[in-house]
Tab-separated table of C-alpha atoms and ligand atoms in Angstrom:
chain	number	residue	atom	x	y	z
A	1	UNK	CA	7.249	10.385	8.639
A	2	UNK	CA	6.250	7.504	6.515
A	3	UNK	CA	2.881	6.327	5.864
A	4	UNK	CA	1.357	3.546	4.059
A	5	UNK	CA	-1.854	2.342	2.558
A	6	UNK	CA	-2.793	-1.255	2.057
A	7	UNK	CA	-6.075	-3.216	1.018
A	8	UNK	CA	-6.978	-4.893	-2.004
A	9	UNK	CA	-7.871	-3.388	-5.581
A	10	UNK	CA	-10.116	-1.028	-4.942
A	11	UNK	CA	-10.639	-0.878	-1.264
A	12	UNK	CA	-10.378	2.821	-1.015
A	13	UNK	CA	-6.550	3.361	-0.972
A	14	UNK	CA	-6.211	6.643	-3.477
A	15	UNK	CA	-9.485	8.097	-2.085
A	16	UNK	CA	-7.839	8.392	1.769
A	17	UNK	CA	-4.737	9.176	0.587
A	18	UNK	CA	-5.979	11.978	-0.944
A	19	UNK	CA	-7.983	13.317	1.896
A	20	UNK	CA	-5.054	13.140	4.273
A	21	UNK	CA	-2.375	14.992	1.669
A	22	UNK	CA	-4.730	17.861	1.796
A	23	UNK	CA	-5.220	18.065	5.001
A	24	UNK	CA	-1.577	17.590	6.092
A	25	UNK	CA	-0.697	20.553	3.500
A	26	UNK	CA	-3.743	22.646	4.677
A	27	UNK	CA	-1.353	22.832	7.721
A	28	UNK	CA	2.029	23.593	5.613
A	29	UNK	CA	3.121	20.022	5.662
A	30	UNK	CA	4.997	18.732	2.515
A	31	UNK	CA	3.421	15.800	1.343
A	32	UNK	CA	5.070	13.464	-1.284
A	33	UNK	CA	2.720	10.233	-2.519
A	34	UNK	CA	4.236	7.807	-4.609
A	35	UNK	CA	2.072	4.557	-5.760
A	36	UNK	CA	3.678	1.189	-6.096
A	37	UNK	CA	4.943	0.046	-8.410
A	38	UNK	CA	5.866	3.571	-9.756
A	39	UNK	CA	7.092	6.838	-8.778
A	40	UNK	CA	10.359	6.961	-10.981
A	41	UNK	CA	11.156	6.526	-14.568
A	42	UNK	CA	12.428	3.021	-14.051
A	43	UNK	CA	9.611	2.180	-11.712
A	44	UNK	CA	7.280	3.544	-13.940
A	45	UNK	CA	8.368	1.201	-16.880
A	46	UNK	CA	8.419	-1.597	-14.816
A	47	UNK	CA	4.537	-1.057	-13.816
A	48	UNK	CA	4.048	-1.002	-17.458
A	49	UNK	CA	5.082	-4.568	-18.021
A	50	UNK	CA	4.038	-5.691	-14.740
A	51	UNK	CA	-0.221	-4.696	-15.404
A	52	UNK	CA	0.060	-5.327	-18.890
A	53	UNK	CA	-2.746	-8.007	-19.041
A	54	UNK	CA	-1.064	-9.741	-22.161
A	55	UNK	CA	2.038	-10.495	-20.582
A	56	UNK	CA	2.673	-13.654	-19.134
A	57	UNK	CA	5.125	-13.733	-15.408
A	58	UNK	CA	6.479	-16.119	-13.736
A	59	UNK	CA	5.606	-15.668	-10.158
A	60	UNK	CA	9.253	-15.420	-9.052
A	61	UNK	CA	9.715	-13.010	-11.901
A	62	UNK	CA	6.851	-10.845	-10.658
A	63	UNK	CA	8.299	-10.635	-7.146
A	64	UNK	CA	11.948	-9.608	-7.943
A	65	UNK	CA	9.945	-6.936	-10.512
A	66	UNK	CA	7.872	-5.395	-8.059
A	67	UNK	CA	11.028	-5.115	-5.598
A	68	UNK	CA	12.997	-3.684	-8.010
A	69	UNK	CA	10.437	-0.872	-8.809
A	70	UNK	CA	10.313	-0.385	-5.100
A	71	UNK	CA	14.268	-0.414	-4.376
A	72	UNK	CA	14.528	2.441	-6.875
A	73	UNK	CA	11.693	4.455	-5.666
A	74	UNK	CA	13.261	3.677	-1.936
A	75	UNK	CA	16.724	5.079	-3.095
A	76	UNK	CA	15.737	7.849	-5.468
A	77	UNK	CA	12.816	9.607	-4.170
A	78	UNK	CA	11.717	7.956	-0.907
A	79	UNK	CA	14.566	8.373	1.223
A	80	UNK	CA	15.968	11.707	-0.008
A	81	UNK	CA	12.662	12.928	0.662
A	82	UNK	CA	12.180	11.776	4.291
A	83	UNK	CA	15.667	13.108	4.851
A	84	UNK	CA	13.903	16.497	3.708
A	85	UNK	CA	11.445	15.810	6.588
A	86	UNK	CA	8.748	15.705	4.048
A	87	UNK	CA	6.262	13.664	5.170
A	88	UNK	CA	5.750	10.914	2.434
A	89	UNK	CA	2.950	8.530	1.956
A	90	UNK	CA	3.000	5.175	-0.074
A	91	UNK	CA	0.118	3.444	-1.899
A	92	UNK	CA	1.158	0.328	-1.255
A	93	UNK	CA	4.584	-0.782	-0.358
A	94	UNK	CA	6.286	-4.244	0.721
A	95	UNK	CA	3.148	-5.474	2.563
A	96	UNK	CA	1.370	-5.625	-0.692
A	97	UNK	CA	4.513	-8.271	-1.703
A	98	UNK	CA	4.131	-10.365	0.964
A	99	UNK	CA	0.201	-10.163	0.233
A	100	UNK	CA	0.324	-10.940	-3.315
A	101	UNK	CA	2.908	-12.522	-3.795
A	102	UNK	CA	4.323	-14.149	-0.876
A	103	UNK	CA	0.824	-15.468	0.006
A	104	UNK	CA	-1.618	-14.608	-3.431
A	105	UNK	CA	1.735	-16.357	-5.196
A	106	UNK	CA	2.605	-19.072	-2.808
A	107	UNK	CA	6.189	-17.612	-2.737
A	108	UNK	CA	6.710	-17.676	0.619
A	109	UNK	CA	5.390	-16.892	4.155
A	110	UNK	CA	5.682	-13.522	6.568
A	111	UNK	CA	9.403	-14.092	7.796
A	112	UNK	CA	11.169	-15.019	4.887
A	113	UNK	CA	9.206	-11.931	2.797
A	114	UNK	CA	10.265	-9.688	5.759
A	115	UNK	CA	14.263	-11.032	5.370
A	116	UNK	CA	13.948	-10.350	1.563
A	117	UNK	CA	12.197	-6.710	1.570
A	118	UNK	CA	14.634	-5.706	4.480
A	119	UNK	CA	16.917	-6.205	1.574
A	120	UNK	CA	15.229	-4.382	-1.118
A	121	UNK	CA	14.611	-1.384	0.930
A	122	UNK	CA	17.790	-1.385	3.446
A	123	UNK	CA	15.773	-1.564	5.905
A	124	UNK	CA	12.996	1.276	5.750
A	125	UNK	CA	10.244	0.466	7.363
A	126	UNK	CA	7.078	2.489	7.429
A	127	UNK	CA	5.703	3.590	10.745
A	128	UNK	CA	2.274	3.340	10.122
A	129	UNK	CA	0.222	1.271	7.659
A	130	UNK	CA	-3.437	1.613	7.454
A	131	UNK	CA	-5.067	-1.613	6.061
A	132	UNK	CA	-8.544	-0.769	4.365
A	133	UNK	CA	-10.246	-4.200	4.949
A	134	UNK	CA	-13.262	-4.865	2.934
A	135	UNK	CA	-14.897	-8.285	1.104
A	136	UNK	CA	-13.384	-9.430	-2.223
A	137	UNK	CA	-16.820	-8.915	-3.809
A	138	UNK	CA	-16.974	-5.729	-2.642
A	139	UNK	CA	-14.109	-3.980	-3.776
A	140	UNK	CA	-14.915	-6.612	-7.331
A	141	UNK	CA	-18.083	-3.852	-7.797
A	142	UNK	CA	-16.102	-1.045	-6.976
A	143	UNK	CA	-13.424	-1.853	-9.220
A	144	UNK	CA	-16.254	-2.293	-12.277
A	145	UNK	CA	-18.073	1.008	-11.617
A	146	UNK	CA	-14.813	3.255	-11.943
A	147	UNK	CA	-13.481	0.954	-14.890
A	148	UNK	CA	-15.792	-1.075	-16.342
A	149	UNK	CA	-14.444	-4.131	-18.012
A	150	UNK	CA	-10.865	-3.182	-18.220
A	151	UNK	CA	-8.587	-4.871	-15.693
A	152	UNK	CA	-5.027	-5.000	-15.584
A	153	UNK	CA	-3.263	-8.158	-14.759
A	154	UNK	CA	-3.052	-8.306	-11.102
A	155	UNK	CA	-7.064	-7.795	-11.327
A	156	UNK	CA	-7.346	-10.509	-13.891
A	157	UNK	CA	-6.567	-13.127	-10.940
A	158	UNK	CA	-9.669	-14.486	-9.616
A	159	UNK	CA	-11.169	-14.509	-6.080
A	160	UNK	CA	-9.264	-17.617	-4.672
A	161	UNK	CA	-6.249	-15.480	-5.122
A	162	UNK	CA	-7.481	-12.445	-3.801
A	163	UNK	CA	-9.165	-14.801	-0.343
A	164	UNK	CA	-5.371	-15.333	0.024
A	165	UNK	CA	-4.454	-11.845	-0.110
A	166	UNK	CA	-6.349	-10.955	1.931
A	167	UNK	CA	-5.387	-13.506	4.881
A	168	UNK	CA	-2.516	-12.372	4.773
A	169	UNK	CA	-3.161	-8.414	5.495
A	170	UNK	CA	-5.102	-10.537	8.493
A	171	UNK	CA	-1.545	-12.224	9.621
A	172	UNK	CA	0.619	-9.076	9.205
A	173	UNK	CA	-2.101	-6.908	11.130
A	174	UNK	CA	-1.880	-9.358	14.269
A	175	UNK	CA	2.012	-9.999	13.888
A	176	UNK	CA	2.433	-5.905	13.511
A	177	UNK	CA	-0.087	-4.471	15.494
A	178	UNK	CA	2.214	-1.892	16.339
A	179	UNK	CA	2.282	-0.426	13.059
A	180	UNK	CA	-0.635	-2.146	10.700
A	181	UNK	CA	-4.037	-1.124	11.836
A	182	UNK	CA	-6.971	-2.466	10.211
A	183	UNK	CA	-10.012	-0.086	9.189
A	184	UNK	CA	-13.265	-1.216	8.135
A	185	UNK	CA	-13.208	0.007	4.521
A	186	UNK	CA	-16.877	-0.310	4.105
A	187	UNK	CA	-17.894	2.490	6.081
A	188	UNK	CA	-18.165	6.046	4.469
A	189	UNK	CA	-15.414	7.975	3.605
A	190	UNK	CA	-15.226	10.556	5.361
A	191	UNK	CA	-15.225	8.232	8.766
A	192	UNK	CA	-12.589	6.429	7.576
A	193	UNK	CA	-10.426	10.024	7.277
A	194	UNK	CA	-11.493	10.699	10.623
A	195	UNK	CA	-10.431	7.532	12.029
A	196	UNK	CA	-7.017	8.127	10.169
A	197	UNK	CA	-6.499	11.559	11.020
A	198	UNK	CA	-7.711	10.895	14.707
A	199	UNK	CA	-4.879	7.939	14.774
A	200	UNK	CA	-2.186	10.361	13.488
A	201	UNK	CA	-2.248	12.437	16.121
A	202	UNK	CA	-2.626	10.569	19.018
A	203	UNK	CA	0.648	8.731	17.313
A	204	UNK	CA	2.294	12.167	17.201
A	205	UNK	CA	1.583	12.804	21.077
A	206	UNK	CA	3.011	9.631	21.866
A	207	UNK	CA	6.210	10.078	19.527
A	208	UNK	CA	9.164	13.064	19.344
A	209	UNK	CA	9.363	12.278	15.683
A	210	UNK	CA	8.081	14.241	12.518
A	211	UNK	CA	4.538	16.430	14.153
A	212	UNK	CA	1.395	15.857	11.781
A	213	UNK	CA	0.423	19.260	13.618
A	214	UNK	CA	2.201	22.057	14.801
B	1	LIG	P1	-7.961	1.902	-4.508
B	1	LIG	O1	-7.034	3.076	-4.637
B	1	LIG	O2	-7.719	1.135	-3.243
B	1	LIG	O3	-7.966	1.017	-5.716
B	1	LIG	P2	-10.073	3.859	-4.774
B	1	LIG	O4	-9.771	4.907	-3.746
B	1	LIG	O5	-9.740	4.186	-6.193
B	1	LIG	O6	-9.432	2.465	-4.360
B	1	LIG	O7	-11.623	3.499	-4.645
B	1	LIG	C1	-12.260	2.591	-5.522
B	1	LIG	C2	-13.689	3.082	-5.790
B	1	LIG	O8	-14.456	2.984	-4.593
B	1	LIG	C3	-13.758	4.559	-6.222
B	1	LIG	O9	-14.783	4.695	-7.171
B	1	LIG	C4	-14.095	5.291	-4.937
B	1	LIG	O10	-14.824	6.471	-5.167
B	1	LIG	C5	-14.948	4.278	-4.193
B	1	LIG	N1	-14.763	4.350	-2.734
B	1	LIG	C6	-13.608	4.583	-2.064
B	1	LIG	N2	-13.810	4.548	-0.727
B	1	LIG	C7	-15.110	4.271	-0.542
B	1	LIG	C8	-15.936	4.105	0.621
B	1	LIG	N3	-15.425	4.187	1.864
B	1	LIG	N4	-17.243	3.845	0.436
B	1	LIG	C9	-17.764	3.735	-0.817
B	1	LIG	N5	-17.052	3.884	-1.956
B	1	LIG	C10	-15.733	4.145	-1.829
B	2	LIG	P1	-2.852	-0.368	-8.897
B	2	LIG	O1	-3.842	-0.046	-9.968
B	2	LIG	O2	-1.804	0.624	-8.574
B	2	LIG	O3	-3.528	-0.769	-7.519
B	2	LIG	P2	-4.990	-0.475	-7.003
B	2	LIG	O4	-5.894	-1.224	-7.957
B	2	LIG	O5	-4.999	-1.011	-5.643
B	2	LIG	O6	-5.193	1.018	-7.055
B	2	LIG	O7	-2.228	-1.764	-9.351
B	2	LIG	C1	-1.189	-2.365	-8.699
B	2	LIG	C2	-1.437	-3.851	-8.732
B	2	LIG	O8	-0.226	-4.538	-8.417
B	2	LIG	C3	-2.458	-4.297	-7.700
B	2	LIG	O9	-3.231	-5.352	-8.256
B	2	LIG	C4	-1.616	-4.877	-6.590
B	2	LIG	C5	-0.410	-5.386	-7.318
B	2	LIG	N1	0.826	-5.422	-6.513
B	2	LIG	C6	1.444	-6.638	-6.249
B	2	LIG	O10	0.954	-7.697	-6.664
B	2	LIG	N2	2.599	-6.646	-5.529
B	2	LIG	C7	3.186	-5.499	-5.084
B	2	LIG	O11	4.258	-5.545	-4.438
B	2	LIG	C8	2.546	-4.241	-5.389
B	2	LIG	C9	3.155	-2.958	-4.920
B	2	LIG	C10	1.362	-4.243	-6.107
């Protein structure tokens, strides 16, 4: 099973992924999370240059670099795990791309970002996302109590950018409902896990593939 986690900086992404690994390997489950861009040497490096706040990208640039940190992570560790039957579990994956850069970027709109990552991934696709929706100022404080001052250069961009962003988590939630559900990440924490958890399993009852529980 493959699960994702979207929102914008700071929404609350690491803190539910957290929750759920332990309570999916409370119940034997092995959990792999990787965080985009990252996961493998290459990706690693890549993130590097990508949040280094004194670099200077060209938007285009940025995209292919942030897809090619994800098409090694896909082929090196992704995949061989799912065919493990671990359950793995992504902060962040192509949605963020068509968030940030498709839309934050002005590269390009949902279907041609969707044609392009079915080609950086070969066509894995996760089979849930969980969108943690809260307001641009909000997640602006949140960022600035766990780091102060120091922001890398996606977090540099100002609030304009991140508006954008964040309509287009709102176009990919009503064009995927199937898989991208929007929670309110500005309730408590725990809730939120509950609501995730809660969502998990009624997906496993209606599905014969990888059990949460069991
Ligand atoms: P992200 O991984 O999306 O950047 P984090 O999980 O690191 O976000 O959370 C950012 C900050 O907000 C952290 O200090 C975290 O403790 C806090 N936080 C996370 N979720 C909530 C929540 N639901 N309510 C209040 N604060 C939260
Ligand atoms: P990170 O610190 O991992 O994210 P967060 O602050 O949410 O915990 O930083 C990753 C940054 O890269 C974040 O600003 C989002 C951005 N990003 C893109 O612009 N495009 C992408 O495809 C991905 C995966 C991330």
């Amino acid at each position: 099973m493959f699960i994702t986690f979207e929102g914008i900086d700071g929404s609350g992404k690491s803190t539910q992924i957290k929750l759920l690994k332990e309570r999916l390997e409370k119940l034997g489950k092995r959990v792999e999370v990787y965080r985009e861009p990252g996961g493998t040497p290459v990706s690693e490096r890549i993130r590097t240059l990508l949040l280094d706040p004194s670099e200077e990208i060209e938007p285009f640039a940025e995209l292919l670099l942030f897809s090619a940190a994800r098409s090694q992570l896909v082929a090196g560790k992704i995949r061989p795990a799912l065919e493990e039957g671990h359950i793995v579990i992504c902060d962040r994956f192509f949605d963020s791309t068509t968030a940030y850069q498709g839309a934050g970027r002005n590269l390009g709109g949902i279907d041609w970002m969707m044609r392009f990552h079915d080609k950086v991934t070969g066509g894995l696709i996760p089979e849930r996302t969980y969108w943690l929706s809260i307001p641009v100022e909000l997640a602006l404080e949140r960022r600035h109590e766990r780091s102060g001052e120091n922001q890398d250069r996606m977090e540099k961009t100002g609030s304009v950018f991140f508006n954008r962003v964040v309509e287009a988590y709102s176009e990919l939630e009503h064009r995927y409902p199937e898989r991208f559900l929007k929670l309110d990440g500005t309730q408590p924490i725990l809730s939120l896990h509950k609501q995730i958890w809660d969502d998990l399993l009624t997906r496993q009852e209606k599905s014969v593939g990888t059990r949460v529980t069991g």
